[in-house]
Amino acid sequence: MKGGVAYGIDFGTSNSSIAVAFADGSTHVIGTENRAPALRSLVYLNRDGNRLTGEDSVRAYLTTATAQTACSRCSLVDHTRYGTYTTCVQHRSGGSCRDSRLLAQVKRDLSSDHLDRTNSWTRDYRFTELVAVILKRLKKTADRSTGQDIRRVAIGRPVRFPGVEADPLRLQALAEERLREAAGIAGFSHVQLVPEPQAAVTVEGISDGLVVCTDFGGGTFDVAVLSKKNNRGTVLALGGAVIGGESFDSRLFDLKVRPALGVDGQAGAAKQLGVPGWLRAGLNSLTGCQQLLRDERVGPVLRDLSAHGGRGVAEALRELLYGGQAWACHQAVEQAKIRLSTERQARITLRRLPHLDLDILVQRSEFEQSIRSELSKVEACIHETLARAGVDPDQIAYVTRTGGSSRIPAFEAMLHSTFGASRVVDRDAFTTVVTGLARFAYAEWASSRPV
Ligand SMILES: Nc1ncnc2c1ncn2[C@@H]1O[C@H](COP(=O)(O)OP(=O)(O)OP(=O)(O)O)[C@@H](O)[C@H]1O
Ligand SMILES: [Mg+2]
């Protein structure tokens, strides 16, 4: 019988995917967006209660990003002759707020020590609920495909969640507990968490011997050193670093877009007036831009700039933040970065005339230079993990690379120089981990009774 036994879910910082393990031991990656394997790990929230993920969230956000409600007309505020009453923490006299939010990097929030929720429109959204929006959508799509309600799942986890540096053991445990809770909210009753690089090795096609698996994604770099025998891998050591494609997008933004916007002072006015560091720093990620949108200090800074000869800079920033162009801008940066993996140069283009007109040429060499120190840390992480496993690079039979950021030529070159090009094997960037997780789920539950 080819009934589904369990699912594997790769819940990624940028992309998430699901695969089913069937009773006959086969696995299948289920198409989630127009049959593509990966769903973008984004969550859209609207004040009307609507919650979306994947491309739907982007589409919804593009049409509602600039819509806002003035506090004076907001249904969440009671205006009486004795005063104004509301439980909205964003309420300000004469203020307003956006009707929607697009949240990226919800995986990162799982390890947040001081916060477990975000608040909008008088509602608290717990991080576990937000992650559950993504997991629920994956489960629903997969259940529709299998015609079953499958409640067993193996979910990948990074060796080190982003944000755990301050107290690694405790915060890693906290993030894992929250991930399990989110899976419960999404309808799973049996949950196993599996280190992502370990999942990446369960895929066939590698002969016995010592194997290094690298998974370089949007949020983290993960590595496993395994001893493989009779198609089973024994983990000798795991390692991880909080370095990934999303930080590379920020580096590229800082390198090329920020100067072009004039906020670094090339245009003169911004420097003389001193665009505050917090504003400059916030621009380089979508999450940072969302925070700036909610930051009351931004308006006065832009007004000051306009009044003191920095009108062009202020208008460009207004268009970027309040004109709803932050998403398009960060997409343009990411796309250019991806093109640089195959081309020697690429352009970051965003034309929203008259205020925003970016058409910037970037060379692969300058991009790779800007991420050099991060790649050195990744290299150090590999060596440190090998050392903990007690093996030398020349004892390694194979090195596999998977994850979107593993396509960066400088990373590939580093693996080649450490291990020799002939030992580096490519694995599909986006389906290797999820396939391994489904195989793990099969091994775990194939012989147990259905739930
Ligand atoms: N060809 C490419 N060259 C460079 N980077 C790429 C390429 N394709 C995708 N990326 C980047 O890879 C990242 C997404 O990779 P992936 O889907 O493996 O990450 P993830 O699983 O969501 O994240 P993580 O595992 O770190 O939580 C994004 O930052 C994306 O920009
Ligand atoms: Mg991943």
XYZ file of C-alpha atoms and ligand atoms in Angstrom:
483
model
C 0.000 0.000 0.000
C 1.306 3.450 -0.806
C -0.255 5.365 2.073
C 1.661 8.233 3.654
C 3.387 7.393 6.948
C 4.809 10.741 8.013
C 6.085 14.056 6.708
C 9.447 15.755 6.689
C 9.424 19.550 6.933
C 12.358 21.795 6.178
C 11.349 25.022 7.913
C 13.882 27.481 6.558
C 14.686 31.120 7.218
C 13.879 31.967 3.587
C 12.104 28.898 2.185
C 10.123 26.008 3.634
C 9.143 22.700 2.096
C 7.412 19.415 2.901
C 7.923 15.833 1.728
C 5.905 12.720 2.421
C 7.331 9.303 3.305
C 5.196 6.465 1.978
C 4.708 3.028 3.504
C 6.839 1.446 0.757
C 9.799 3.610 1.825
C 9.646 6.025 -1.106
C 9.489 9.788 -0.573
C 7.994 12.638 -2.553
C 8.541 16.396 -2.245
C 5.152 18.065 -2.477
C 4.760 21.170 -4.639
C 3.602 24.032 -2.470
C 3.613 27.090 -4.751
C 2.609 26.507 -8.368
C 4.133 23.059 -7.921
C 7.492 24.540 -6.856
C 8.926 22.669 -3.862
C 9.544 25.667 -1.643
C 7.230 28.135 0.017
C 8.677 31.503 1.007
C 8.861 31.642 4.805
C 6.954 34.916 5.062
C 3.921 35.754 7.140
C 1.442 38.462 6.185
C -0.809 39.938 8.841
C -3.681 42.295 8.229
C -5.653 44.228 10.797
C -8.785 42.522 9.439
C -7.441 39.216 10.819
C -6.188 37.827 7.519
C -2.969 35.762 7.762
C -1.104 34.432 4.758
C 2.221 32.895 3.856
C 4.283 32.197 0.720
C 3.664 34.108 -2.507
C 0.105 34.877 -1.346
C 1.582 36.950 1.440
C 3.705 38.927 -1.002
C 0.781 39.521 -3.350
C -1.430 40.699 -0.488
C 1.301 42.920 0.910
C 1.980 44.566 -2.450
C -1.611 45.732 -2.631
C -1.986 46.790 1.010
C 1.513 47.920 2.038
C 0.719 51.616 1.872
C -2.796 51.445 3.348
C -3.027 52.930 6.803
C -5.612 53.933 9.370
C -5.478 57.213 11.251
C -5.737 56.830 15.031
C -8.476 59.488 15.004
C -10.681 57.196 12.862
C -9.556 53.827 14.166
C -12.224 51.387 15.324
C -9.854 50.207 18.061
C -9.995 53.618 19.735
C -12.970 54.931 21.716
C -13.303 58.679 21.423
C -15.531 60.026 24.210
C -16.019 63.522 25.510
C -13.986 62.567 28.570
C -11.035 61.364 26.602
C -9.661 58.699 24.313
C -9.548 55.069 25.381
C -7.714 52.258 23.685
C -5.544 49.259 24.482
C -3.563 49.821 21.280
C 0.084 50.261 22.211
C 0.794 52.076 18.941
C -1.900 54.706 19.498
C -0.720 58.329 19.275
C -2.679 61.525 19.090
C -2.561 62.554 15.415
C -0.875 59.270 14.528
C -1.693 56.430 12.218
C -0.552 52.892 11.568
C -0.186 50.477 8.652
C -3.034 48.073 7.979
C -0.707 45.189 7.188
C 2.688 43.740 7.999
C 4.907 41.329 6.132
C 7.156 39.403 8.500
C 10.355 37.787 7.297
C 12.772 35.714 9.371
C 10.188 34.324 11.805
C 12.572 31.391 12.316
C 15.037 33.837 13.823
C 12.468 34.997 16.392
C 12.148 31.518 17.904
C 15.246 32.040 20.035
C 14.297 35.542 21.188
C 14.915 35.640 24.925
C 13.222 38.875 25.954
C 10.158 38.616 23.701
C 7.821 35.823 22.681
C 5.360 37.879 20.655
C 4.811 40.916 18.503
C 1.875 43.276 18.866
C -0.255 44.986 16.240
C -3.785 46.377 16.193
C -4.252 45.571 19.930
C -3.481 41.912 19.233
C -0.537 39.870 20.375
C 0.861 37.452 17.844
C 3.024 34.862 19.551
C 6.044 33.804 17.500
C 4.896 30.193 17.725
C 1.565 31.188 16.132
C 3.390 32.938 13.291
C 5.590 29.921 12.613
C 2.456 27.777 12.774
C 0.950 29.798 9.892
C 3.747 28.420 7.685
C 3.672 24.865 9.084
C -0.122 24.725 8.839
C -0.059 25.799 5.203
C 2.530 23.098 4.425
C 0.479 20.449 6.226
C -2.722 21.492 4.483
C -1.139 21.336 1.031
C 0.430 17.955 1.782
C -2.743 16.516 3.332
C -4.640 17.591 0.226
C -2.069 15.819 -1.921
C -2.027 12.586 0.118
C -5.732 12.619 0.957
C -4.783 11.917 4.593
C -4.464 13.802 7.857
C -0.845 12.942 8.652
C 0.231 14.052 12.115
C 3.756 12.719 12.365
C 6.565 14.952 11.260
C 10.333 15.214 11.343
C 11.317 18.884 11.247
C 14.816 20.143 10.527
C 16.538 22.386 13.032
C 19.756 24.312 12.613
C 22.694 23.136 14.687
C 22.586 26.628 16.176
C 19.480 28.782 15.888
C 20.227 32.406 15.034
C 20.286 34.549 18.163
C 21.424 31.900 20.659
C 24.953 33.288 21.061
C 24.324 34.888 24.485
C 23.360 31.610 26.166
C 23.647 28.832 23.567
C 22.345 25.835 25.504
C 19.330 27.508 27.075
C 18.297 29.548 24.035
C 18.740 26.619 21.650
C 16.461 24.567 23.918
C 13.961 27.449 24.011
C 13.889 27.723 20.199
C 13.429 23.968 19.837
C 10.615 23.927 22.381
C 8.875 26.753 20.514
C 9.291 24.955 17.192
C 7.633 21.869 18.696
C 4.836 24.045 20.064
C 4.302 25.645 16.643
C 4.098 22.172 15.096
C 1.460 21.278 17.684
C -0.568 24.387 16.793
C -0.291 23.385 13.127
C -1.908 20.004 13.894
C 1.028 17.629 14.408
C 0.898 15.254 17.365
C 4.274 13.479 16.943
C 7.258 15.714 16.301
C 10.935 14.855 15.925
C 13.550 17.560 15.437
C 16.532 16.558 13.309
C 19.713 18.597 12.730
C 19.503 19.970 9.186
C 22.943 18.838 7.967
C 22.316 15.359 9.356
C 19.108 15.181 7.323
C 21.075 16.170 4.242
C 23.199 12.999 4.361
C 20.438 10.423 4.478
C 20.125 10.921 0.735
C 21.545 8.051 -1.270
C 24.326 8.104 -3.823
C 27.316 8.283 -1.517
C 29.506 5.293 -0.824
C 30.733 4.374 2.631
C 33.358 6.464 4.339
C 33.734 9.778 6.112
C 31.366 12.412 4.779
C 31.026 16.151 5.382
C 27.561 17.610 4.700
C 27.228 21.344 4.344
C 23.897 23.164 4.238
C 24.243 26.878 3.576
C 20.841 28.580 3.697
C 19.277 31.981 4.217
C 19.886 32.196 7.960
C 22.535 29.688 8.936
C 25.461 27.607 7.777
C 25.288 24.046 9.101
C 27.794 21.243 8.830
C 27.867 17.593 9.867
C 30.786 15.171 9.865
C 29.502 11.615 9.537
C 30.789 8.148 9.172
C 28.667 6.383 6.540
C 28.326 2.617 6.488
C 25.647 0.416 4.858
C 23.605 3.500 3.995
C 23.521 4.630 7.643
C 25.276 7.708 8.889
C 26.735 8.041 12.374
C 27.224 11.646 13.379
C 30.756 12.355 14.592
C 30.296 16.108 15.031
C 27.880 18.899 14.174
C 28.699 22.564 13.745
C 26.899 25.741 12.808
C 27.328 29.463 12.331
C 24.690 32.161 12.146
C 25.711 33.264 8.673
C 23.487 32.965 5.631
C 22.057 34.492 2.490
C 19.983 37.083 4.291
C 23.074 38.602 5.887
C 24.742 38.608 2.448
C 21.785 40.584 1.075
C 22.388 43.134 3.827
C 26.101 43.325 2.982
C 25.251 43.942 -0.683
C 22.704 46.586 0.292
C 25.276 48.358 2.484
C 27.906 48.115 -0.211
C 25.864 49.397 -3.131
C 22.355 50.621 -2.348
C 22.973 52.663 0.768
C 25.583 54.893 -0.903
C 23.338 55.233 -3.973
C 20.481 56.430 -1.760
C 22.777 59.128 -0.426
C 22.372 58.182 3.216
C 26.093 57.575 3.638
C 26.854 61.150 2.793
C 27.935 60.941 -0.843
C 25.100 63.321 -1.598
C 26.482 65.733 0.990
C 23.378 66.682 2.893
C 22.882 63.419 4.702
C 26.392 63.471 6.083
C 26.270 67.106 7.198
C 22.994 66.486 8.953
C 24.148 63.119 10.159
C 21.472 60.606 9.176
C 21.364 58.719 12.473
C 23.141 55.373 12.610
C 19.984 53.527 13.682
C 18.191 54.720 10.534
C 21.055 53.845 8.194
C 21.480 50.454 9.826
C 17.769 49.612 9.714
C 17.497 50.008 5.967
C 19.543 46.977 5.007
C 16.955 44.287 5.750
C 13.228 43.945 5.220
C 12.767 43.373 8.943
C 14.750 46.541 9.681
C 12.587 48.535 7.239
C 9.431 47.229 8.909
C 10.766 48.403 12.256
C 11.589 51.832 10.821
C 8.023 52.067 9.518
C 6.793 51.790 13.084
C 9.460 54.110 14.493
C 8.197 57.585 15.318
C 11.664 59.096 15.107
C 11.873 58.597 11.323
C 9.330 61.282 10.299
C 11.121 64.182 12.068
C 14.527 63.048 10.731
C 13.205 63.066 7.145
C 11.561 66.459 7.645
C 14.867 67.849 8.941
C 16.726 66.435 5.985
C 14.263 67.968 3.529
C 14.494 71.330 5.206
C 18.297 71.372 5.143
C 19.168 70.573 1.565
C 18.688 66.817 1.663
C 15.319 66.742 -0.068
C 16.323 64.123 -2.646
C 17.617 61.748 0.025
C 14.530 62.274 2.189
C 12.140 61.670 -0.723
C 13.957 58.487 -1.718
C 13.750 57.182 1.858
C 10.080 58.168 2.085
C 9.330 56.271 -1.119
C 11.287 53.275 0.132
C 9.634 53.132 3.543
C 6.224 54.769 3.307
C 5.756 54.225 -0.427
C 5.894 50.468 0.141
C 9.045 49.926 -1.953
C 11.172 48.194 0.683
C 10.085 44.738 -0.464
C 10.840 45.475 -4.147
C 14.200 46.990 -3.220
C 15.315 44.021 -1.137
C 14.103 41.654 -3.832
C 16.226 43.523 -6.391
C 19.268 43.152 -4.137
C 18.655 39.425 -3.569
C 18.106 38.773 -7.276
C 21.365 40.536 -8.132
C 23.170 38.431 -5.522
C 21.724 35.246 -7.023
C 22.746 36.312 -10.550
C 26.299 36.877 -9.298
C 26.569 33.138 -8.683
C 26.518 32.580 -12.438
C 27.493 35.995 -13.884
C 30.559 38.099 -13.227
C 28.440 41.215 -12.841
C 24.802 42.083 -12.231
C 22.604 45.149 -11.849
C 20.425 46.158 -8.931
C 17.556 47.962 -10.599
C 14.570 49.704 -9.014
C 12.921 52.533 -10.932
C 10.140 54.312 -9.050
C 10.409 57.774 -10.547
C 10.681 60.550 -9.667
C 12.104 59.800 -6.227
C 13.683 56.380 -6.414
C 15.877 55.519 -9.369
C 18.410 52.778 -8.715
C 20.367 51.104 -11.485
C 23.604 49.938 -9.909
C 26.247 47.733 -11.432
C 27.862 45.260 -9.045
C 30.814 42.996 -9.747
C 30.976 39.498 -8.298
C 34.463 40.283 -7.003
C 33.264 43.272 -4.912
C 30.335 41.296 -3.530
C 32.561 38.372 -2.588
C 35.040 40.783 -1.028
C 32.238 42.253 1.125
C 31.333 38.807 2.528
C 34.920 37.620 2.924
C 35.032 37.787 6.690
C 31.757 35.836 6.947
C 33.067 33.156 4.589
C 36.226 32.933 6.708
C 34.027 32.217 9.736
C 32.231 29.509 7.757
C 35.593 27.994 6.851
C 36.698 28.144 10.496
C 33.436 26.445 11.489
C 34.163 23.555 9.088
C 37.697 23.101 10.463
C 36.548 23.332 14.042
C 33.847 20.684 13.406
C 36.388 18.406 11.688
C 38.690 18.815 14.681
C 35.907 17.870 17.084
C 35.201 14.805 14.948
C 38.909 13.973 15.139
C 39.425 13.795 11.372
C 41.619 15.634 8.848
C 40.233 17.077 5.603
C 42.221 14.555 3.556
C 40.468 11.626 5.276
C 37.104 12.811 3.967
C 35.635 10.748 1.121
C 32.893 13.200 0.086
C 31.708 16.689 0.843
C 28.136 17.511 -0.129
C 26.840 21.031 -0.550
C 23.225 22.050 -0.402
C 21.211 25.188 0.443
C 20.798 28.303 -1.698
C 23.931 30.077 -0.434
C 26.075 27.044 -1.266
C 25.825 28.247 -4.895
C 28.071 31.223 -4.181
C 31.260 30.618 -6.203
C 33.570 31.801 -3.385
C 32.043 29.188 -1.063
C 32.465 26.462 -3.666
C 36.063 27.578 -4.227
C 36.722 27.365 -0.477
C 35.395 23.780 -0.355
C 37.508 22.897 -3.383
C 40.668 24.262 -1.851
C 40.014 22.537 1.506
C 38.963 19.113 0.221
C 39.877 18.993 -3.491
C 37.295 19.612 -6.245
C 36.823 15.924 -7.072
C 35.465 15.179 -3.584
C 32.862 17.958 -3.545
C 29.443 16.676 -4.640
C 26.492 18.939 -5.414
C 23.086 18.163 -4.010
C 19.852 19.889 -5.003
C 19.923 23.220 -3.176
C 16.280 23.197 -2.107
C 15.057 19.601 -1.741
C 17.936 17.645 -0.223
C 17.216 18.432 3.423
C 13.461 17.900 3.165
C 13.939 14.561 1.380
C 16.328 13.449 4.117
C 13.816 14.497 6.754
C 11.085 12.404 5.118
C 13.466 9.429 5.113
C 14.226 10.055 8.752
C 10.470 10.162 9.454
C 10.037 6.874 7.635
C 12.754 5.192 9.694
C 11.187 6.562 12.856
C 7.553 5.662 12.257
C 7.211 3.115 9.442
C 6.716 0.257 11.855
C 4.372 2.053 14.282
C 0.589 2.086 14.075
C -1.017 5.028 12.245
C -2.206 7.967 14.387
N 22.084 30.778 -6.856
C 22.200 31.355 -5.656
N 23.340 31.989 -5.300
C 23.470 32.576 -4.080
N 22.508 32.590 -3.158
C 21.353 31.964 -3.459
C 21.134 31.321 -4.699
N 19.878 30.784 -4.712
C 19.343 31.104 -3.522
N 20.209 31.812 -2.767
C 20.014 32.317 -1.401
O 19.851 31.196 -0.551
C 19.005 31.539 0.545
C 17.889 30.532 0.637
O 18.439 29.252 0.699
P 17.666 28.060 1.431
O 16.304 27.937 0.879
O 18.570 26.887 1.372
O 17.617 28.661 2.895
P 16.647 28.272 4.095
O 16.555 26.793 4.169
O 15.371 29.011 3.967
O 17.440 28.880 5.329
P 18.085 28.184 6.634
O 18.294 26.746 6.329
O 19.348 28.935 6.843
O 17.092 28.431 7.719
C 18.483 32.940 0.261
O 19.253 33.867 1.001
C 18.720 33.102 -1.229
O 18.930 34.457 -1.590
Mg 17.656 25.337 5.078
